[in-house]
Structure formats: structure tokens, C-alpha cells
Amino acid sequence: MTAIVTSAYNAKIRGLLDEVYDPELPGLTIADLGVLRGVSTDNGQVAITLTPTYSGCPATQVIEMQVRDVLLRAGLQDFRIDTELAPAWSSEWITERGRAKLRELGIAPPVGRRGDASDYCDPEVECPRCGASNTEKISEFGSTACKAHYRCRACLEPFDYFKCI
Amino acid sequence: MKDDNARFEYLLRLGDNSLILGHRLSEWCGHGPVLEEDIAMSNIALDLVGQARLWLAHAAETEGAGRDEDTLAFHRDAFDWRNVLLVEQPNGDFAHTMVRQFLFDVHAVELYRGLSGSTDETVAAIAAKSLKEAIYHRRHSGQWIIRMGDGTEESHARAQAALDDLWGYSHELFDDDALVERLVADSIAVPGAELKPAWDAEVDQVLGQATLSRPSDDWRVDGGSQGVHSEHLGYLLAEMQFLPRAYPGAKW
Ligand SMILES: [Zn+2]
């Protein structure tokens, strides 16, 4: 295939993968999350590269299954899914659209930069419901490994905070 | 000893530490002191089991004997396990669980920071990934040490007792035997002695905040990384390995 045809084809595959959502974050695609690391075509074979968010994240296998499912339904036969560990996934890879989606789900998007967790203090997290910055951490780990559990002191609602990693 | 053999043994140590500690933490699932903590310990267990899977998959690949991470996890007997004795110690009360976790987490952060520069690219990748998780684990266990130590009379007494009971198991984390030295020479592994000063500084800082006293180094127990374990490991394996041994190849 020529370069132009290949890149158009890869873009089409990316379009198909926009239907793959994280099973634990409805509304966020694997591209929004930065879990989809690459789509390439080599000699007619499509290679999808994924990276896990956390080492033990149970969503990883479900995501792979969904990618397989979407590609098979589109009639694709010759493809492979590669897992890439390096560079390690970072919450900085969540797109602006992804961060907006998180807020819509009532989850505060990550604050600060990688490595900030090295001290024993907590970042100031904005309440995704009322926007107040008067919030407190209830637990370092929320409903999943990637989230911490917070409470808003202004509107009193509890919420999940997507940790910076 | 062939190089690959030394690397395989070293990877088993890394994987076995994570898996056994992950399993120990998972025993708290449904028994946590409060719901948030129950969830936290299960999430940390999940991280550790995930890391173990990566280490053991790389070990199996290095060995090249047709085994995979599941074979290594479920079809080895106690004397073939290479985890340090610290991680197989029973959960005890919540203070024992958190002290064990804190001593381990501080070491894990320094170890993974070092290993992320390993000349074995897969080791470097797994270490860099695990480092991010370990920093959160250390933050969690460290905050508990401070809260318990600087808490009530009872929480302080329990935290100090746990520290006194487990301290002698922490030294094994830093042992540099011939195997480690060999891999250090190839820049695959990092020497334990190099991690110790940072570990000491971090532990001392947290213990200071927690108003806990650092126990003396007058006793130590080791042998786990050579396959000499306490009787606790056998019971743990009996539970962890039951299903794949009773129903080989079971899938669901
Ligand atoms: Zn609010």
C-alpha cells in the first residue's frame, strides 16, 4: 500500500476503535484515556498497540476483548494486539475530551504532575459537582486502583478523584 | 550458572515478593476495619498481583522451559519460592499488616527506581510501571504509620509492637548474595546496599512523625530468597494454589 492509502486506512481503524470504551469509565474511549498507543499497518496486517493503566487493572483484558470484537465485526481478519509497557502509562495522556468526560461522570480529573505523590500531602482537588475547592480525601483508594475517594465540604457530596500517576 | 539462570532466579524473587504480599493483602478482602480500607487493601493487592504477573511472565520467558506465569504461580512448592520472609508473615492485626506493608513499600520504591535503569529492557519497563504504583502504596502505608503511631495510646502501642515484631525481617530485603552481585555486574540488578541509605532516611522520617521508636538491629531472620521459608508459606500456598491444582487447566 502507498503511504497515503495506509494512513487513511489507519485513520479508519482508529475511527472503529472510537467505539471501544473503558468498561469502568463509561463514555471514555481508549483513545481518550491514552490507552491506545498506536495503529499501524504492515504488509496488510493491522497492529494495535495498547498499554495498561495499572499493572493489575482488570479492565485491560476486557478492553482487548472489545478491540478484537470491534475489528472482527468490521470484517477485519488479519490483525494483532500488542501490549506495550514502556513508557509506562501516565494520567497526563488523558485527553482534554477525556478530562471533560470524567467531570461529566462526577469524577475529578487528575491534578498536578507525575511524581507529586512522593510526599505525604494531598493535592487540592476541585469538586466535579459544584466546583468548590474545599474538599477532603476520605481514602487513598476509591472504587478502582486508579481513583481516590474524596468528599466535598461545600456541597457535601462524595466523589471519586482520578489519581495523578 | 548460566546468566539466564541467574536472571530467572532474580526475576522469581521480584515476582514472588509481589505475589505473596498481594495474596496476604487479599486475605483482608471483606474483613477490613472500615469499608474504605477494605477497598484500599484489595486495590493494592490487585496492583501487586498485576506486577507479579509481569515479573513471572518475564521469568518464564527467560527460563525458556515452556512454563508460563501461571505455572510458576500455581505449580511450585514452598522450597521453590524465592520471596523474602517478611511478605509471608501473617496479617496479624491491622498494625502488623500496615507495618509489614510500609517496610516493603519503602524498599519497593527505591528498588524500582533503581531497576528502571536496568540493561534488561523488560525489567526496566516493569520497574518504571511498578514504581508509580509503589509510590502510592508507600503514601498509603506511611500515612497509616503516622496516624497509628501519633494516634491513641492503644494504636501507638500496637504500631510499636508490630514494628518490633517485624523489624528483624526487613534486613533480608537488602541482602546481596553472589547472584545479585553477578547481575549487578551486568547492570541488570541494583545492589541492596545501595538502596539502604534512602530506605533508612524515609523510614526514620516517617517513624519520627509517628512518634515511634526505631527498633535496634540486634536480631534478623532470613532465608526466603534462598527457598528456606517459615511454615506460614505452606498454608498460604495451599489456599492460593488449590484450584489450579485440583482442576488443572481450569478456565472460566
Ligand atoms: Zn461540591
GROMACS .gro file of N, CA, C and O and ligand atoms in nm, chain A residues 126-135 151-157 159, ligand 1:
model
   73
  126GLU      N    1  -1.068   1.980   4.298
  126GLU     CA    2  -1.194   2.054   4.282
  126GLU      C    3  -1.312   1.957   4.276
  126GLU      O    4  -1.304   1.856   4.207
  127CYS      N    5  -1.419   1.990   4.343
  127CYS     CA    6  -1.540   1.906   4.339
  127CYS      C    7  -1.596   1.906   4.197
  127CYS      O    8  -1.623   2.012   4.140
  128PRO      N    9  -1.617   1.788   4.137
  128PRO     CA   10  -1.667   1.783   4.000
  128PRO      C   11  -1.815   1.822   3.990
  128PRO      O   12  -1.865   1.846   3.882
  129ARG      N   13  -1.882   1.832   4.105
  129ARG     CA   14  -2.025   1.865   4.102
  129ARG      C   15  -2.048   2.015   4.116
  129ARG      O   16  -2.118   2.075   4.037
  130CYS      N   17  -1.986   2.076   4.220
  130CYS     CA   18  -2.014   2.219   4.243
  130CYS      C   19  -1.892   2.308   4.215
  130CYS      O   20  -1.903   2.430   4.219
  131GLY      N   21  -1.776   2.247   4.191
  131GLY     CA   22  -1.658   2.327   4.157
  131GLY      C   23  -1.583   2.382   4.277
  131GLY      O   24  -1.479   2.447   4.260
  132ALA      N   25  -1.631   2.357   4.397
  132ALA     CA   26  -1.564   2.408   4.517
  132ALA      C   27  -1.428   2.341   4.534
  132ALA      O   28  -1.411   2.225   4.496
  133SER      N   29  -1.331   2.416   4.588
  133SER     CA   30  -1.201   2.353   4.609
  133SER      C   31  -1.185   2.311   4.755
  133SER      O   32  -1.083   2.258   4.796
  134ASN      N   33  -1.291   2.332   4.833
  134ASN     CA   34  -1.292   2.293   4.974
  134ASN      C   35  -1.332   2.145   4.985
  134ASN      O   36  -1.446   2.112   5.016
  135THR      N   37  -1.237   2.056   4.955
  135THR     CA   38  -1.267   1.913   4.954
  135THR      C   39  -1.167   1.839   5.044
  135THR      O   40  -1.062   1.892   5.076
  151ARG      N   41  -1.444   1.385   4.945
  151ARG     CA   42  -1.575   1.441   4.981
  151ARG      C   43  -1.566   1.593   4.968
  151ARG      O   44  -1.463   1.652   5.000
  152CYS      N   45  -1.674   1.652   4.919
  152CYS     CA   46  -1.679   1.798   4.906
  152CYS      C   47  -1.735   1.856   5.035
  152CYS      O   48  -1.839   1.813   5.084
  153ARG      N   49  -1.663   1.954   5.090
  153ARG     CA   50  -1.710   2.014   5.216
  153ARG      C   51  -1.817   2.121   5.188
  153ARG      O   52  -1.891   2.159   5.279
  154ALA      N   53  -1.826   2.167   5.063
  154ALA     CA   54  -1.926   2.268   5.029
  154ALA      C   55  -2.062   2.205   5.002
  154ALA      O   56  -2.161   2.240   5.065
  155CYS      N   57  -2.067   2.110   4.905
  155CYS     CA   58  -2.197   2.051   4.873
  155CYS      C   59  -2.218   1.917   4.944
  155CYS      O   60  -2.323   1.855   4.931
  156LEU      N   61  -2.115   1.871   5.017
  156LEU     CA   62  -2.121   1.750   5.098
  156LEU      C   63  -2.129   1.619   5.020
  156LEU      O   64  -2.144   1.512   5.079
  157GLU      N   65  -2.119   1.627   4.887
  157GLU     CA   66  -2.126   1.504   4.807
  157GLU      C   67  -1.991   1.432   4.807
  157GLU      O   68  -1.887   1.496   4.797
  159PHE      N   69  -1.715   1.198   4.612
  159PHE     CA   70  -1.682   1.178   4.470
  159PHE      C   71  -1.550   1.105   4.453
  159PHE      O   72  -1.470   1.097   4.549
  418ZN      ZN   73  -1.917   2.006   4.577
   0.00000   0.00000   0.00000
